[in-house]
Amino acid sequence: MNKEQKTILQLYAVFSAGILMNFIPSAVVQVFALCLLVVVLFAAYIYKAKAKLDSLMYNHTTYLIGTIWASSILLFIGMVIATFWVYEKGDHALIETIITGMNDGVMFTEKELAGIFSDYIHQNLTLLITATVSTLGPGLIYMVYRVSKGTARAMKGHRVAKPASWWS
């Protein structure tokens, strides 16, 4: 395996790590993961700019950049749909209680708000899971497919056919 292949595989690995870290329920970890994803995107653009048009590096960075942008768009659309779905179908009585209380001058403690939030999640859990899986699932499946395909091709030293296409 040559240096170029190793660099390509490192880009795929760091991108994959950034995606997986977003499933850890910690804001600090998720912010770090976002930073990793941005670094991978910038690195891919830099490596692509320095690579020869017919090189393995150019091919895979083009593919990875397309994967990042297409999956970001799919996930954004999924988040918007999930938000509207939960807004329309969710039981927001607890949220309305907080808003009414705040409008009446009630100051909730952090512990009280955490408890109310937990109750809200519990009341709407089935909806939240259904909305999340069905709206974000396609974007995540797309991303996993593309990264798996790119990694497998890079490990063998092969190029990806039509790297600029978002749907191949």
Short mmCIF file of C-alpha atoms in Angstrom, two decimals:
data_model
loop_
_atom_site.label_atom_id
_atom_site.label_comp_id
_atom_site.label_asym_id
_atom_site.label_seq_id
_atom_site.Cartn_x
_atom_site.Cartn_y
_atom_site.Cartn_z
CA MET A 1 0.00 0.00 0.00
CA ASN A 2 1.51 3.31 -1.05
CA LYS A 3 1.44 6.65 0.77
CA GLU A 4 -1.38 8.01 -1.39
CA GLN A 5 -3.62 5.03 -0.54
CA LYS A 6 -2.85 5.42 3.17
CA THR A 7 -3.79 9.10 3.07
CA ILE A 8 -7.06 8.32 1.30
CA LEU A 9 -7.89 5.60 3.84
CA GLN A 10 -7.06 8.00 6.67
CA LEU A 11 -9.54 10.52 5.25
CA TYR A 12 -12.26 7.86 5.10
CA ALA A 13 -11.36 6.67 8.63
CA VAL A 14 -11.47 10.15 10.19
CA PHE A 15 -14.73 10.89 8.38
CA SER A 16 -16.21 7.62 9.68
CA ALA A 17 -14.99 8.37 13.21
CA GLY A 18 -16.61 11.82 13.04
CA ILE A 19 -19.92 10.31 11.97
CA LEU A 20 -19.85 7.63 14.67
CA MET A 21 -18.95 10.17 17.36
CA ASN A 22 -22.14 12.09 16.56
CA PHE A 23 -24.11 9.20 18.06
CA ILE A 24 -22.47 9.70 21.45
CA PRO A 25 -24.86 11.75 23.62
CA SER A 26 -22.32 14.36 24.68
CA ALA A 27 -22.25 17.90 23.34
CA VAL A 28 -18.47 18.11 23.73
CA VAL A 29 -17.93 14.90 21.74
CA GLN A 30 -20.39 16.00 19.07
CA VAL A 31 -18.72 19.40 18.66
CA PHE A 32 -15.36 17.63 18.33
CA ALA A 33 -16.93 15.29 15.76
CA LEU A 34 -18.21 18.26 13.77
CA CYS A 35 -14.70 19.73 13.81
CA LEU A 36 -13.34 16.42 12.49
CA LEU A 37 -15.86 16.42 9.66
CA VAL A 38 -14.96 19.98 8.69
CA VAL A 39 -11.25 19.11 8.79
CA VAL A 40 -11.88 16.12 6.50
CA LEU A 41 -13.82 18.30 4.06
CA PHE A 42 -11.06 20.93 3.96
CA ALA A 43 -8.33 18.28 3.74
CA ALA A 44 -10.16 16.59 0.85
CA TYR A 45 -10.35 19.90 -1.02
CA ILE A 46 -6.66 20.59 -0.38
CA TYR A 47 -5.53 17.11 -1.44
CA LYS A 48 -7.75 17.32 -4.51
CA ALA A 49 -6.26 20.70 -5.49
CA LYS A 50 -2.72 19.31 -5.24
CA ALA A 51 -3.45 15.99 -6.98
CA LYS A 52 -3.07 15.19 -10.67
CA LEU A 53 -6.36 14.79 -12.51
CA ASP A 54 -5.77 11.11 -13.26
CA SER A 55 -4.52 10.18 -9.78
CA LEU A 56 -6.14 7.92 -7.22
CA MET A 57 -6.09 10.85 -4.76
CA TYR A 58 -8.03 13.12 -7.10
CA ASN A 59 -10.59 10.40 -7.78
CA HIS A 60 -11.24 9.55 -4.13
CA THR A 61 -11.21 13.12 -2.82
CA THR A 62 -13.75 14.05 -5.50
CA TYR A 63 -15.87 11.09 -4.38
CA LEU A 64 -15.51 11.92 -0.68
CA ILE A 65 -16.36 15.59 -1.21
CA GLY A 66 -19.48 14.58 -3.14
CA THR A 67 -20.39 12.13 -0.39
CA ILE A 68 -20.06 14.80 2.29
CA TRP A 69 -22.15 17.37 0.43
CA ALA A 70 -24.87 14.98 -0.74
CA SER A 71 -25.26 13.31 2.65
CA SER A 72 -25.29 16.71 4.36
CA ILE A 73 -28.13 17.83 2.12
CA LEU A 74 -30.06 14.59 2.68
CA LEU A 75 -29.57 14.80 6.45
CA PHE A 76 -30.57 18.47 6.54
CA ILE A 77 -33.77 17.73 4.62
CA GLY A 78 -34.40 14.81 6.98
CA MET A 79 -33.94 17.04 10.04
CA VAL A 80 -36.37 19.62 8.67
CA ILE A 81 -38.98 16.95 7.95
CA ALA A 82 -38.45 15.32 11.38
CA THR A 83 -38.82 18.71 13.08
CA PHE A 84 -42.12 19.44 11.35
CA TRP A 85 -43.34 15.90 11.99
CA VAL A 86 -42.65 16.11 15.73
CA TYR A 87 -44.06 19.64 15.87
CA GLU A 88 -47.31 18.54 14.21
CA LYS A 89 -47.79 15.15 15.86
CA GLY A 90 -46.08 15.48 19.25
CA ASP A 91 -47.68 16.01 22.66
CA HIS A 92 -46.36 19.43 23.63
CA ALA A 93 -48.40 19.94 26.81
CA LEU A 94 -45.26 19.90 28.99
CA ILE A 95 -43.55 22.50 26.80
CA GLU A 96 -46.67 24.66 26.94
CA THR A 97 -46.62 24.37 30.75
CA ILE A 98 -43.07 25.72 30.83
CA ILE A 99 -43.91 28.57 28.47
CA THR A 100 -47.02 29.51 30.44
CA GLY A 101 -45.07 29.37 33.70
CA MET A 102 -42.28 31.56 32.33
CA ASN A 103 -44.82 34.05 31.00
CA ASP A 104 -46.32 34.17 34.51
CA GLY A 105 -42.89 34.87 36.02
CA VAL A 106 -42.06 31.36 37.25
CA MET A 107 -38.33 30.63 37.26
CA PHE A 108 -37.67 26.93 36.74
CA THR A 109 -34.48 25.41 38.10
CA GLU A 110 -32.19 23.45 35.84
CA LYS A 111 -33.23 20.29 37.68
CA GLU A 112 -36.93 21.02 37.08
CA LEU A 113 -36.34 21.71 33.40
CA ALA A 114 -34.31 18.49 33.05
CA GLY A 115 -37.16 16.54 34.63
CA ILE A 116 -39.74 18.12 32.35
CA PHE A 117 -37.53 17.46 29.33
CA SER A 118 -37.16 13.82 30.38
CA ASP A 119 -40.94 13.51 30.74
CA TYR A 120 -41.42 15.12 27.31
CA ILE A 121 -39.01 12.62 25.72
CA HIS A 122 -40.78 9.74 27.48
CA GLN A 123 -44.24 10.89 26.29
CA ASN A 124 -43.07 11.31 22.70
CA LEU A 125 -40.47 8.53 22.47
CA THR A 126 -42.20 6.43 19.81
CA LEU A 127 -42.80 9.48 17.63
CA LEU A 128 -39.22 10.72 18.09
CA ILE A 129 -37.74 7.34 17.16
CA THR A 130 -40.07 6.87 14.18
CA ALA A 131 -39.45 10.38 12.87
CA THR A 132 -35.69 10.14 13.35
CA VAL A 133 -35.20 6.73 11.78
CA SER A 134 -37.48 7.33 8.81
CA THR A 135 -36.21 10.82 7.97
CA LEU A 136 -32.51 10.56 8.82
CA GLY A 137 -32.14 6.89 7.92
CA PRO A 138 -31.91 7.41 4.15
CA GLY A 139 -29.12 9.98 4.51
CA LEU A 140 -27.20 7.76 6.93
CA ILE A 141 -27.62 4.68 4.71
CA TYR A 142 -26.41 6.71 1.73
CA MET A 143 -23.38 7.90 3.69
CA VAL A 144 -22.48 4.42 4.98
CA TYR A 145 -22.84 2.96 1.48
CA ARG A 146 -20.63 5.61 -0.12
CA VAL A 147 -17.94 5.51 2.55
CA SER A 148 -17.89 1.70 2.52
CA LYS A 149 -17.65 1.64 -1.26
CA GLY A 150 -14.91 4.28 -1.32
CA THR A 151 -12.92 2.59 1.44
CA ALA A 152 -13.14 -0.82 -0.24
CA ARG A 153 -12.01 0.62 -3.57
CA ALA A 154 -9.17 2.60 -1.97
CA MET A 155 -7.90 -0.44 -0.05
CA LYS A 156 -7.50 -2.27 -3.37
CA GLY A 157 -5.94 0.78 -5.02
CA HIS A 158 -8.90 1.13 -7.39
CA ARG A 159 -10.67 4.25 -8.50
CA VAL A 160 -14.38 4.91 -8.07
CA ALA A 161 -16.37 5.03 -11.31
CA LYS A 162 -17.95 8.46 -11.83
CA PRO A 163 -16.53 10.02 -8.63
CA ALA A 164 -18.27 13.35 -9.24
CA SER A 165 -21.71 11.71 -9.39
CA TRP A 166 -23.66 11.86 -6.15
CA TRP A 167 -25.78 8.85 -7.10
CA SER A 168 -23.31 6.22 -8.30
#
